[in-house]
Coordinates of C-alpha atoms in Angstrom, one line a residue:
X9 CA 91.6 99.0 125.8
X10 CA 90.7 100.4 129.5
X11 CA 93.3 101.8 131.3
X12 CA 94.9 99.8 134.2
X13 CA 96.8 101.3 137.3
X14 CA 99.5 98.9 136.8
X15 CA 101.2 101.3 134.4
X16 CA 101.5 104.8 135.7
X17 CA 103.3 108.4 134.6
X18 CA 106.1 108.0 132.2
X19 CA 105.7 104.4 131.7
X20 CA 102.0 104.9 130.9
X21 CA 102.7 107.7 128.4
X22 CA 105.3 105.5 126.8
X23 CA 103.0 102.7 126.3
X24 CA 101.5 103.2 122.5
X25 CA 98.2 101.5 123.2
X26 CA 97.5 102.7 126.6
X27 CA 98.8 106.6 126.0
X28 CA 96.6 109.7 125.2
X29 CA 99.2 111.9 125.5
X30 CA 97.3 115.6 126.0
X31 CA 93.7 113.8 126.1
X32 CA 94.4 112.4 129.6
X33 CA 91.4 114.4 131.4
X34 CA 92.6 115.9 135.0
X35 CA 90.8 113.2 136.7
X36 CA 93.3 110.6 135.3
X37 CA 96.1 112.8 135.4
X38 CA 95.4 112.8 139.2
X39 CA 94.7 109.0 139.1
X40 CA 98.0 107.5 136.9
X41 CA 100.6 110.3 138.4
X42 CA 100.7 112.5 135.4
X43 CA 100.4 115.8 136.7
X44 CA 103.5 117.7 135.5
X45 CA 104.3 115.4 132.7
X46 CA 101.9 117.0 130.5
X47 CA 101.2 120.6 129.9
X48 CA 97.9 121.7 131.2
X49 CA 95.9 122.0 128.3
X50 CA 93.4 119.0 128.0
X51 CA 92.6 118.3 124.2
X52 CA 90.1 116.4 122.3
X53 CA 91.5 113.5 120.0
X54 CA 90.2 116.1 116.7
X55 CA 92.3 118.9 118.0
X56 CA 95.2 116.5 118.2
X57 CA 94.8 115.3 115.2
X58 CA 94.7 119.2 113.3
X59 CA 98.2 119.5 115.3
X60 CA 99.7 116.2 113.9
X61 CA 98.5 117.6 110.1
X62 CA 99.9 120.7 110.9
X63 CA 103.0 119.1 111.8
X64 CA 102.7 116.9 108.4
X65 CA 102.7 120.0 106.3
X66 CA 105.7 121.3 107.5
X67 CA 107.6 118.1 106.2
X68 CA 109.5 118.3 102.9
X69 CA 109.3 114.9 101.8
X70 CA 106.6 112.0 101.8
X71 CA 109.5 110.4 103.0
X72 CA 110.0 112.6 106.6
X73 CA 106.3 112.2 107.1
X74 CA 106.6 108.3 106.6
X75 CA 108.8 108.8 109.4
X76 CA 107.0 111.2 111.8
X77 CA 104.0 109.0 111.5
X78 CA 106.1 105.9 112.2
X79 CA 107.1 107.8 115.3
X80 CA 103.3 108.8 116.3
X81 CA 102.5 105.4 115.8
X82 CA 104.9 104.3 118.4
X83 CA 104.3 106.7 120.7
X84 CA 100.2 107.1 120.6
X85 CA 98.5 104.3 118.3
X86 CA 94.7 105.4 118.3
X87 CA 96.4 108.8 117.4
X88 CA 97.8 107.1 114.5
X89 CA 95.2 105.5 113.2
X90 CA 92.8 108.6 114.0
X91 CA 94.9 110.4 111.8
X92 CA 95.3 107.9 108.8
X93 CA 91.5 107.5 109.0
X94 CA 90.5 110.9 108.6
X95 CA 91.9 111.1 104.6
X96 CA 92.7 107.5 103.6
X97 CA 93.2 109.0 99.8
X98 CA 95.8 111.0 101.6
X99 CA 98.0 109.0 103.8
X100 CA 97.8 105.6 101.6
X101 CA 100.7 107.0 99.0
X102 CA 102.7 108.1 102.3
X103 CA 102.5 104.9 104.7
X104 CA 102.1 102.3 101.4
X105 CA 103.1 103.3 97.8
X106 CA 104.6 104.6 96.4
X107 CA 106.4 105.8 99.4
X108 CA 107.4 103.1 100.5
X109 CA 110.0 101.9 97.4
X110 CA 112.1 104.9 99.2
X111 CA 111.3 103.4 102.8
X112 CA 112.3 99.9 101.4
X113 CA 115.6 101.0 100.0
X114 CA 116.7 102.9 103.5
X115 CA 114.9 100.9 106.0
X116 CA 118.3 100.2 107.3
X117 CA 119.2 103.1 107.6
X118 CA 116.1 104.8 108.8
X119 CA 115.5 102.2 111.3
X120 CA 114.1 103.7 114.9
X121 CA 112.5 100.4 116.9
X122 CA 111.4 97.4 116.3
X123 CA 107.8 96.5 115.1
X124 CA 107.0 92.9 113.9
X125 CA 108.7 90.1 114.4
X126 CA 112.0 88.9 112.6
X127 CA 112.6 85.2 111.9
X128 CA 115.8 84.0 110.5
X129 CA 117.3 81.0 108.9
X130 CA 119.4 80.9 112.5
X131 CA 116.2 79.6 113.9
X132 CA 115.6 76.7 112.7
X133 CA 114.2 74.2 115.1
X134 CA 112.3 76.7 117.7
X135 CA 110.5 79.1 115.7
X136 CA 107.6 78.1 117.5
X137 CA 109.6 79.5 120.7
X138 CA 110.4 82.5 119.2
X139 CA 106.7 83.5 118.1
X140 CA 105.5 83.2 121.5
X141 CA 107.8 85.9 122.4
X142 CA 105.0 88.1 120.2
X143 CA 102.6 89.5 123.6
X144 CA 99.5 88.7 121.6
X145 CA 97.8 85.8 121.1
X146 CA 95.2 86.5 119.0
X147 CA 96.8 87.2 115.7
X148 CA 94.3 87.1 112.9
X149 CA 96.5 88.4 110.1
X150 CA 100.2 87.6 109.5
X151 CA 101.6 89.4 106.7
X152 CA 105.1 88.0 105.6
X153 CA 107.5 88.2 103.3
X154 CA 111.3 87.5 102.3
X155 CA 111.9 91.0 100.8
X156 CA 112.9 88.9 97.7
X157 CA 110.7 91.3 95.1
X158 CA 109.6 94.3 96.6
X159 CA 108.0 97.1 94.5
X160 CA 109.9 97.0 91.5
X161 CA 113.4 97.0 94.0
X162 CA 114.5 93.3 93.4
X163 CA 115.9 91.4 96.0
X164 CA 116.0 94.0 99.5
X165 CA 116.2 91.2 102.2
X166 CA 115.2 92.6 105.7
X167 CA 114.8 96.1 104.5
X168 CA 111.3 94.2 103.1
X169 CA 109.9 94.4 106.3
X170 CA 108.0 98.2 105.3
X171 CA 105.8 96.3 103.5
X172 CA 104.5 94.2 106.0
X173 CA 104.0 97.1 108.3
X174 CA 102.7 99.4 106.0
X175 CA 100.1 96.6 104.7
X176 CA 98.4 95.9 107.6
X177 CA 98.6 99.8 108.4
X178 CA 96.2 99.4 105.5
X179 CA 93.8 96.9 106.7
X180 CA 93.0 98.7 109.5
X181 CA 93.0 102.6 108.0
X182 CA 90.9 101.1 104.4
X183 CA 89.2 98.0 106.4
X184 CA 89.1 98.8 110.0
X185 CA 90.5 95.5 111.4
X186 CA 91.4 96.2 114.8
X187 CA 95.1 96.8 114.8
X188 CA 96.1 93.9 118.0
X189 CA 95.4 90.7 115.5
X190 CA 98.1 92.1 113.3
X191 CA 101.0 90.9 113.0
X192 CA 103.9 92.2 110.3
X193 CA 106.8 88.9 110.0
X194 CA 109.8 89.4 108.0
X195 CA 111.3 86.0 107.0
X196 CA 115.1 86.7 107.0
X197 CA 116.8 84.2 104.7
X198 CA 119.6 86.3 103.1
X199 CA 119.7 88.3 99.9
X200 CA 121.7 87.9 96.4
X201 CA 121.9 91.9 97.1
X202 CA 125.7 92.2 97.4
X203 CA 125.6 95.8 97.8
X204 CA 123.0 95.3 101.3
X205 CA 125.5 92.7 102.1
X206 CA 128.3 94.8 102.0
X207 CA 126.2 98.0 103.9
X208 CA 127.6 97.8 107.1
X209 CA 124.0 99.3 108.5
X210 CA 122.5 96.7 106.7
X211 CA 119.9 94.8 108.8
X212 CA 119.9 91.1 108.3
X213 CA 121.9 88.1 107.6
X214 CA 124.9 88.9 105.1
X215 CA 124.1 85.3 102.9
X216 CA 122.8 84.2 99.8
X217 CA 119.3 82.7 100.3
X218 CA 119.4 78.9 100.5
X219 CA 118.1 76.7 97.4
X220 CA 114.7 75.8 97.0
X221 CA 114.9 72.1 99.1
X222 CA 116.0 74.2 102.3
X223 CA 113.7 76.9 101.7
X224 CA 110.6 74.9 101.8
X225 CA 112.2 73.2 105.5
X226 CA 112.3 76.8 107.0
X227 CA 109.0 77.4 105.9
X228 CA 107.1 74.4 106.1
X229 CA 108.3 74.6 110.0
X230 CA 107.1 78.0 109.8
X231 CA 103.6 77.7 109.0
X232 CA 103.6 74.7 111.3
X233 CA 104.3 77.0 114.3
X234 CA 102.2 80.0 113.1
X235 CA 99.2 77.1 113.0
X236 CA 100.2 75.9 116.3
X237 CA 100.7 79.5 118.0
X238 CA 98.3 81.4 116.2
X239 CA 95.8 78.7 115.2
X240 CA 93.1 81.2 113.8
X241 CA 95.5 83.2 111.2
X242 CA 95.4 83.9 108.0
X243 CA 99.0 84.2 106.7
X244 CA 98.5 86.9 104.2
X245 CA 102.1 86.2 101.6
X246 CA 103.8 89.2 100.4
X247 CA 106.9 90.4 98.2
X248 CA 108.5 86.7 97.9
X249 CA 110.4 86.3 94.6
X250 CA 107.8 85.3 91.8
X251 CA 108.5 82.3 92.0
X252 CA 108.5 81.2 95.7
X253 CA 105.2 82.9 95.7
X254 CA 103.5 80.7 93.1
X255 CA 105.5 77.7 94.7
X256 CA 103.9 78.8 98.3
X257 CA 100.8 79.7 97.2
X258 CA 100.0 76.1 95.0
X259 CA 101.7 74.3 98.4
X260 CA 99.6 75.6 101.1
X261 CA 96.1 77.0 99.5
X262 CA 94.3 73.9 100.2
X263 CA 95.8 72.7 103.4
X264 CA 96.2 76.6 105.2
X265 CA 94.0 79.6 105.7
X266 CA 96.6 81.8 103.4
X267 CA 96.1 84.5 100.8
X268 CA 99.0 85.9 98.3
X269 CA 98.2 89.1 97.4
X270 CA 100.7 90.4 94.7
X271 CA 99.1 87.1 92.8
X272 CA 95.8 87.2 94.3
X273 CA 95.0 90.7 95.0
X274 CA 96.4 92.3 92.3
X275 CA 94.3 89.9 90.1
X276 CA 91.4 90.9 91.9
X277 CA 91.9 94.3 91.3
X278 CA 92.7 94.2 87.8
X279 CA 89.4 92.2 87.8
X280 CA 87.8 94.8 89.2
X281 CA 88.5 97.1 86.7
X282 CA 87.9 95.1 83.9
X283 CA 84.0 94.0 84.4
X284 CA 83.9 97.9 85.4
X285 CA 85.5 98.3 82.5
X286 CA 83.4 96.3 79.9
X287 CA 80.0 97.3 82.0
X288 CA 81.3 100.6 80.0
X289 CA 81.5 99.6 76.7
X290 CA 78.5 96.8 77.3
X291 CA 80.6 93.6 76.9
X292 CA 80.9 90.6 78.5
X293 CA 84.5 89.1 80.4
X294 CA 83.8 85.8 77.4
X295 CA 84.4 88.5 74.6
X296 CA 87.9 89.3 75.1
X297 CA 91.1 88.8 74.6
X298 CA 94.3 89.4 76.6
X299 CA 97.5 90.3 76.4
X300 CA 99.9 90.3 79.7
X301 CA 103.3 92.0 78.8
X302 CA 104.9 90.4 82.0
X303 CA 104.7 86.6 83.3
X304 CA 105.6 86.2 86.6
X305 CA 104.2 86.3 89.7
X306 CA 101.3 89.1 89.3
X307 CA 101.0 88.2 85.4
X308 CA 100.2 84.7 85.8
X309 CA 98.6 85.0 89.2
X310 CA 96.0 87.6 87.2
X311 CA 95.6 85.0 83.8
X312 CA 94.6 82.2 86.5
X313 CA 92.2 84.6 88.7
X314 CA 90.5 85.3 84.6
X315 CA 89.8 81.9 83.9
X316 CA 88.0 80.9 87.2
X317 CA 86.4 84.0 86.2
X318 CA 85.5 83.1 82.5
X319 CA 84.3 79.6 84.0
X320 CA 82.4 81.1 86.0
X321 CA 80.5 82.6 82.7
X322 CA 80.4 78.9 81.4
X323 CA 83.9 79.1 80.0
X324 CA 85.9 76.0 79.6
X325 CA 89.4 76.2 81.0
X326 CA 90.6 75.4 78.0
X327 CA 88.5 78.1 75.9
X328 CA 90.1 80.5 78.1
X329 CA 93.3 79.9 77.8
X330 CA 93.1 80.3 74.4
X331 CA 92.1 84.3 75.2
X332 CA 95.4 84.6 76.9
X333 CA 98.6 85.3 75.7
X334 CA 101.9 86.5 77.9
X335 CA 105.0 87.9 77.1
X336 CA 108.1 88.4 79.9
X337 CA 111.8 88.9 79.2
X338 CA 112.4 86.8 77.0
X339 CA 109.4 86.9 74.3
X340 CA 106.3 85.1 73.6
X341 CA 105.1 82.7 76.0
X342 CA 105.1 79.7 72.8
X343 CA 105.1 76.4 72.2
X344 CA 109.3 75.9 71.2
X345 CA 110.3 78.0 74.8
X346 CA 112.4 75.3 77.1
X347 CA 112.8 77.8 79.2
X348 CA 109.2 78.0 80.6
X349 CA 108.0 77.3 83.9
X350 CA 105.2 74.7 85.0
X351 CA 102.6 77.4 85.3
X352 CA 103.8 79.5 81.9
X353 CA 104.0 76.3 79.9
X354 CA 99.7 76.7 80.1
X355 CA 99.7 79.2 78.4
X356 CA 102.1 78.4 75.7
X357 CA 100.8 79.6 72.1
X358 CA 101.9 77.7 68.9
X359 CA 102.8 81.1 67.3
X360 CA 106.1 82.0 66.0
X361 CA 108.8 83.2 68.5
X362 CA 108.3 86.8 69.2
X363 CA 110.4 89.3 71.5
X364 CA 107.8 92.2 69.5
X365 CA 104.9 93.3 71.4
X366 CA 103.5 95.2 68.5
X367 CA 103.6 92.1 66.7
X368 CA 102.5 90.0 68.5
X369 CA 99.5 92.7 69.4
X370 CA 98.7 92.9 65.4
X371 CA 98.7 88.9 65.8
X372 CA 96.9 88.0 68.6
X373 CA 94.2 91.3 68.3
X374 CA 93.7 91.7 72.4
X375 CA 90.9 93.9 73.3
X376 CA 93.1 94.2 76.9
X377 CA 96.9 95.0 77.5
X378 CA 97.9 94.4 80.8
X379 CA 101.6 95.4 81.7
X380 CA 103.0 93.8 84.9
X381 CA 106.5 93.7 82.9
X382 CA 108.4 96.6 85.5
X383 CA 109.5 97.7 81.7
X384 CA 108.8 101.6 81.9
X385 CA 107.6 102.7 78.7
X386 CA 107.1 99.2 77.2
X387 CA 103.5 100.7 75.6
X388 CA 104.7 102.9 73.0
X389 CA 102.8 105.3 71.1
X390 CA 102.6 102.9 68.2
X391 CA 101.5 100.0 71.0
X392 CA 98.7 102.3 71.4
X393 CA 97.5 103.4 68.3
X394 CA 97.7 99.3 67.2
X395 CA 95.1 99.0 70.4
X396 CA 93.3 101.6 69.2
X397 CA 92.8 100.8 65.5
X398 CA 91.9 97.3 66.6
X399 CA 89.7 98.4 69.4
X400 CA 87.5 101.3 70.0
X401 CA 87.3 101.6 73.4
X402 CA 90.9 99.8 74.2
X403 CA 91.4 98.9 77.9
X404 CA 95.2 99.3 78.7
X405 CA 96.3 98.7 82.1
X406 CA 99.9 99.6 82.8
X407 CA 100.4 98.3 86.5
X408 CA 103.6 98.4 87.3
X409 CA 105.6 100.4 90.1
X410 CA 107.1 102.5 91.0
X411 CA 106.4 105.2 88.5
X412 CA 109.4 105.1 86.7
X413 CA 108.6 101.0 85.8
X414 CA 104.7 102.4 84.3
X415 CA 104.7 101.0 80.7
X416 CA 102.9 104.1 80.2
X417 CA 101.6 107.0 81.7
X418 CA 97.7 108.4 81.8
X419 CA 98.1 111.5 79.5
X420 CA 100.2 109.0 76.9
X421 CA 97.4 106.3 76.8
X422 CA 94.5 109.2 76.3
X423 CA 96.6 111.2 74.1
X424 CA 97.4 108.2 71.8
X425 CA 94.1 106.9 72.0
X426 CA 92.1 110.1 70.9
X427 CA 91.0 109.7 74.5
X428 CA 89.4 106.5 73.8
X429 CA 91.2 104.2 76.3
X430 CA 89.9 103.0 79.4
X431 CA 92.6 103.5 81.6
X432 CA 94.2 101.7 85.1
X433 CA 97.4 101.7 86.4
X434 CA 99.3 100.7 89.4
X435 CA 99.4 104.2 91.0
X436 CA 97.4 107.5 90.7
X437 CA 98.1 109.6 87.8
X438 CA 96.6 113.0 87.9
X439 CA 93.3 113.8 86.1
X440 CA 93.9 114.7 82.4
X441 CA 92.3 117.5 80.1
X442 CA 92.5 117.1 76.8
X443 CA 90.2 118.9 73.9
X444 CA 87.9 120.3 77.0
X445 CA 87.0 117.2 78.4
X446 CA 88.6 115.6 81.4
X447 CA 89.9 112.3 82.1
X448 CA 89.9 110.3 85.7
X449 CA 92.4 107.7 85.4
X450 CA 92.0 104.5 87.2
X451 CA 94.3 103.4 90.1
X452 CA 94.3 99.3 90.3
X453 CA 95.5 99.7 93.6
X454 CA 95.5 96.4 96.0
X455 CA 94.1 98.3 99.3
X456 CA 90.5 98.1 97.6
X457 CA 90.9 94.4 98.1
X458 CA 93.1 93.1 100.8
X459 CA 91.4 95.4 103.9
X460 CA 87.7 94.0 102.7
X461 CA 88.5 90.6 101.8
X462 CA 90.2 90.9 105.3
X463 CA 87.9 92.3 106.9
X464 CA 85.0 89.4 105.9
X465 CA 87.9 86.6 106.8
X466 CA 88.2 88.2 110.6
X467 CA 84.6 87.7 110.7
X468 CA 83.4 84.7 109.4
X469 CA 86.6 82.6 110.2
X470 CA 87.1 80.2 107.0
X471 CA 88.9 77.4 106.8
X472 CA 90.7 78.5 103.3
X473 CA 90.6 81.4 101.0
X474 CA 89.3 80.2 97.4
X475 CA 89.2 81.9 94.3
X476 CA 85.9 82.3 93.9
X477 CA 85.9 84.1 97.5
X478 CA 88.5 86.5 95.7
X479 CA 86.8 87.0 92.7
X480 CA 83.3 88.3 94.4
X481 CA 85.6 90.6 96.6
X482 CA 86.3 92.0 92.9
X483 CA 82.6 91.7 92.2
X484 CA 82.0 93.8 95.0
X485 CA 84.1 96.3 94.6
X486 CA 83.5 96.8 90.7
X487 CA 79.4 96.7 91.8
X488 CA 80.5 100.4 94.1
X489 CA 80.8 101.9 90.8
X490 CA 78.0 103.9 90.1
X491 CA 76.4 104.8 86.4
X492 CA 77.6 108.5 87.1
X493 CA 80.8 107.3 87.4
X494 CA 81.1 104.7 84.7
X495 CA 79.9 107.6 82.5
X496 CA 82.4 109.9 83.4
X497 CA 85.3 106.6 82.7
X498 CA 85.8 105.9 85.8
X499 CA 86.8 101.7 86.7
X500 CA 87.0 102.5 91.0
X501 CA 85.5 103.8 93.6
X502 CA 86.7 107.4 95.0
X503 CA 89.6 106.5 97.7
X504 CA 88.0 109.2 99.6
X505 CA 85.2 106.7 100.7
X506 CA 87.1 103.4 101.0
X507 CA 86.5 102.7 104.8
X508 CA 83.1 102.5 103.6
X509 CA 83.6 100.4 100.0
X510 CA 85.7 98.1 102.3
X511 CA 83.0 97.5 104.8
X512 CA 80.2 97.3 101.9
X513 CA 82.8 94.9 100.5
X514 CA 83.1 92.6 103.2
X515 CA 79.8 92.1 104.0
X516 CA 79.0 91.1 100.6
X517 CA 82.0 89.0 100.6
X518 CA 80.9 87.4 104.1
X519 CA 77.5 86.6 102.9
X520 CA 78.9 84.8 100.1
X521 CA 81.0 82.7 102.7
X522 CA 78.5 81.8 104.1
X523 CA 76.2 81.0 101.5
X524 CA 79.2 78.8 100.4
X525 CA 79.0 76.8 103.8
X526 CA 82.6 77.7 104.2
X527 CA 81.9 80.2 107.6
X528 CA 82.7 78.4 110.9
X529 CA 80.5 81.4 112.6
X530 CA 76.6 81.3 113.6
X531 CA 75.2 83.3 110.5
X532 CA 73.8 87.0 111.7
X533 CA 70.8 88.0 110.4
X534 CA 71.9 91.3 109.5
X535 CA 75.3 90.6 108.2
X536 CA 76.4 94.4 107.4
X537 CA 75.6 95.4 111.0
X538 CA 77.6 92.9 112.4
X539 CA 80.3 93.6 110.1
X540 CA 80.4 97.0 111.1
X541 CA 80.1 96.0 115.2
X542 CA 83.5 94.3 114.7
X543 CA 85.3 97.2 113.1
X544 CA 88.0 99.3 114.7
X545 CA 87.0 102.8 116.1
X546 CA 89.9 104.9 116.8
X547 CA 88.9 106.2 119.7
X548 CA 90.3 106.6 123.2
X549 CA 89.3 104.4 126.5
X550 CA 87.3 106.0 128.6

């Protein structure tokens, strides 16, 4: 963005996208009446960036440098994103996870200035006013959620809203999305969290959330206005309660450009790592069977993404649901359950009732364990072994966060496993050495899917987001995993190099679009250089 003599001295150093701070050269010192509000050193955007790490380092917490970089954002944004740029692997776990489950639970009372957009139940009847007030109108990507599941939290309400920022901190740091067509939205429609209720820093509205018939008014009028304002976004859904999000999802996939991505992203992922996975032990998707210890949201989201994958190796539906099997709370997804939703009751087995997952693992015989349960410690050293003695290269994926809700940790599975597991979970565990070998444990984290499969979007412009769009983003990103690495067990790419897995990503993803006919672009003829001519530089106006 060039500079404009409209906005001079303080009011230019206080505006984040305009402000250099100590980068403004003499000339435009001279020019936008800053001489004297800056010391005289003029530094380079690197040597500002060493000072801000410098300054990170002295931090005692992930926490205080979520904070310091929430401030740098607001005060210098190319500085920001400069800085989250130059290590990805390193500032992901402090602006996103697992960071941000403490974030979430103080956002209250951390809270410095606004960022996003908050939209309440009291507006009914002129959202569409109230997004106009955003001073963009080109919003590509609307991340939104309720707070009603966030990380592992439960219910948070307004104190959500960390997730939406952080996210689309991610597409532009992992994806490089240019940072003004985001737009984080918090949907404030109360929370069955008495204790935030009772908080008196607490954030939002002090209500229970309305039942499901009201809910779908304040949304449907919603998504109206964000088509009418913003008539070219995506609105990416995040953190609702498991079930709004399938409701939401099912309601608006064919008839809005929309993506979910704690059903659609984390099956992707998990994706991801499984083709990586079985190019490993030299099997196909059509030869296994899975077990989900957790059914909502993720679970289920993750069994549907399979089975447009298994069709997609000339697997009936029905064929693959019969490799499926879920467990949540309250046992066995099976046949006698009244207790089962419209999308569980698919995948209802006519077994016995079962609340035993080493049970039903000797039952059923999965070659895959999945946990998206939040039930820390669910895979027991017997759960394990069973996968083991049944399997001999058992893929166990414990995905859930934060740490504490891991149904098991990296060291457990190899350990258990005589080191013959092939390992994901939900955050990074540290490498492992056991009997003089070492061990890379797998991260099925989301930001190897959302910033690429965004990215590709922001291009080619489609219509909708379908699954089979979704799973070649996992394609993709599985297909970045070189023989070296496979060898070595590992099912990702290194975070070090996503900017660049992202952008290899998206351009595979965007020729797929538009072989698909679903691009409402003029096809380039060479698609990964025009990919990369839209990306985000952090880089200073000259």
């Amino acid at each position: 963005m060039p500079l404009t003599p409209a906005l001079r001295g303080t009011a230019l150093l206080n505006n984040a996208l305009l402000n250099k701070g100590t980068a403004f050269t003499e000339a435009e010192r001279r020019e936008y009446g800053l001489e004297g509000l800056l010391p005289t050193q003029v530094e380079t955007l690197d040597r500002q960036v060493e000072r801000i790490h410098r300054h990170l380092e002295a931090k005692p917490s992930n926490l205080e440098r979520y904070i310091y970089l929430s401030g740098l954002r607001d005060q210098n944004q190319t500085l920001f994103y400069r800085v989250l740029m130059s290590n990805p692997a390193q500032f992901v776990p402090i602006v996103y996870a697992p960071t941000l489950a403490a974030v979430c639970q103080q956002f209250s009372h951390i809270y410095r200035r606004p960022r996003g957009m908050y939209i309440s139940l009291d507006m009914r009847g002129r959202i569409r006013d109230v997004l106009r007030n955003w001073p963009t109108e080109n919003v590509r990507f609307l991340c939104v959620t309720t707070g009603g599941r966030i990380l592992g939290l439960g219910d948070i309400g307004v104190n959500g809203m960390g997730i939406p920022i952080g996210k689309l901190d991610l597409y532009t740091a992992c994806g490089a999305v240019p940072p003004e067509v985001l737009l984080p939205v918090q949907l404030d429609i109360g929370t069955t969290n008495s204790a935030l209720r009772a908080d008196p820093l607490y954030l939002g509205l002090r209500r229970e959330p309305p039942p499901l018939e009201e809910l779908d008014g304040f949304v449907e009028e919603f998504v109206s206005a964000v088509n009418d304002v913003f008539p070219d976004c995506c609105l990416h859904f995040e953190d609702w309660k498991g079930t709004d999000a399938l409701h939401y999802l099912d309601k608006y996939r064919n008839t809005a450009l929309c993506y979910n991505d704690d059903i659609q992203g984390t099956a992707a992922v998990t994706l991801a790592g499984l083709i990586t996975a079985l190019k490993i032990k030299n099997e196909t998707l059509a030869q296994q069977r899975f077990l989900f210890l957790g059914a909502g949201s993720s679970g289920l989201g993750t069994a549907d993404m399979l089975i447009s994958a298994l069709k997609q190796e000339g697997i009936s539906a029905q064929e693959a649901i019969e490799r499926i099997t879920l467990m949540d709370v309250n046992g066995l997804l099976e046949t006698s359950r009244t207790d089962l939703s419209p999308q569980q009751k698919r995948y209802a087995k006519a077994m016995p009732p079962s609340r035993d997952l080493l049970a039903t693992i000797k039952a059923f015989k999965p070659t895959v364990l999945i946990g998206v349960s939040t039930c820390g410690g669910a895979f027991t050293q017997e759960v394990v072994e069973t996968m083991s003695a049944l399997n001999e290269r058992p893929i166990i994926f414990p995905l859930s966060l934060p740490q504490k809700n891991a149904e098991c940790t990296a060291e457990q599975a190899y350990e258990w496993s005589q080191g013959q597991a092939l390992f994901a979970a939900g955050l990074q565990f540290p490498e492992v050495e056991m009997n003089g070998r070492t061990f890379y444990p797998g991260q099925a984290n989301n930001f190897y899917i959302f910033p690429a499969l965004g990215l590709a979007v922001y291009a080619t412009c489609p219509k909708h987001i379908t699954d089979d769009m979704v799973i070649e983003t996992a394609r993709a990103l599985a297909d970045q995993v070189d023989p070296a690495s496979r060898e070595r067990g590992r099912l990702f790419p290194p975070q070090s190099d996503i900017l660049d897995v992202s952008i290899t990503s998206a351009a595979r993803i965007a020729e797929f679009i538009f072989d698909q006919g679903a691009a409402t672009v003029e096809r380039p003829k060479d698609i990964r250089a025009w990919i990369e001519s839209l990306t985000y530089s952090p880089r200073y106006a000259d």
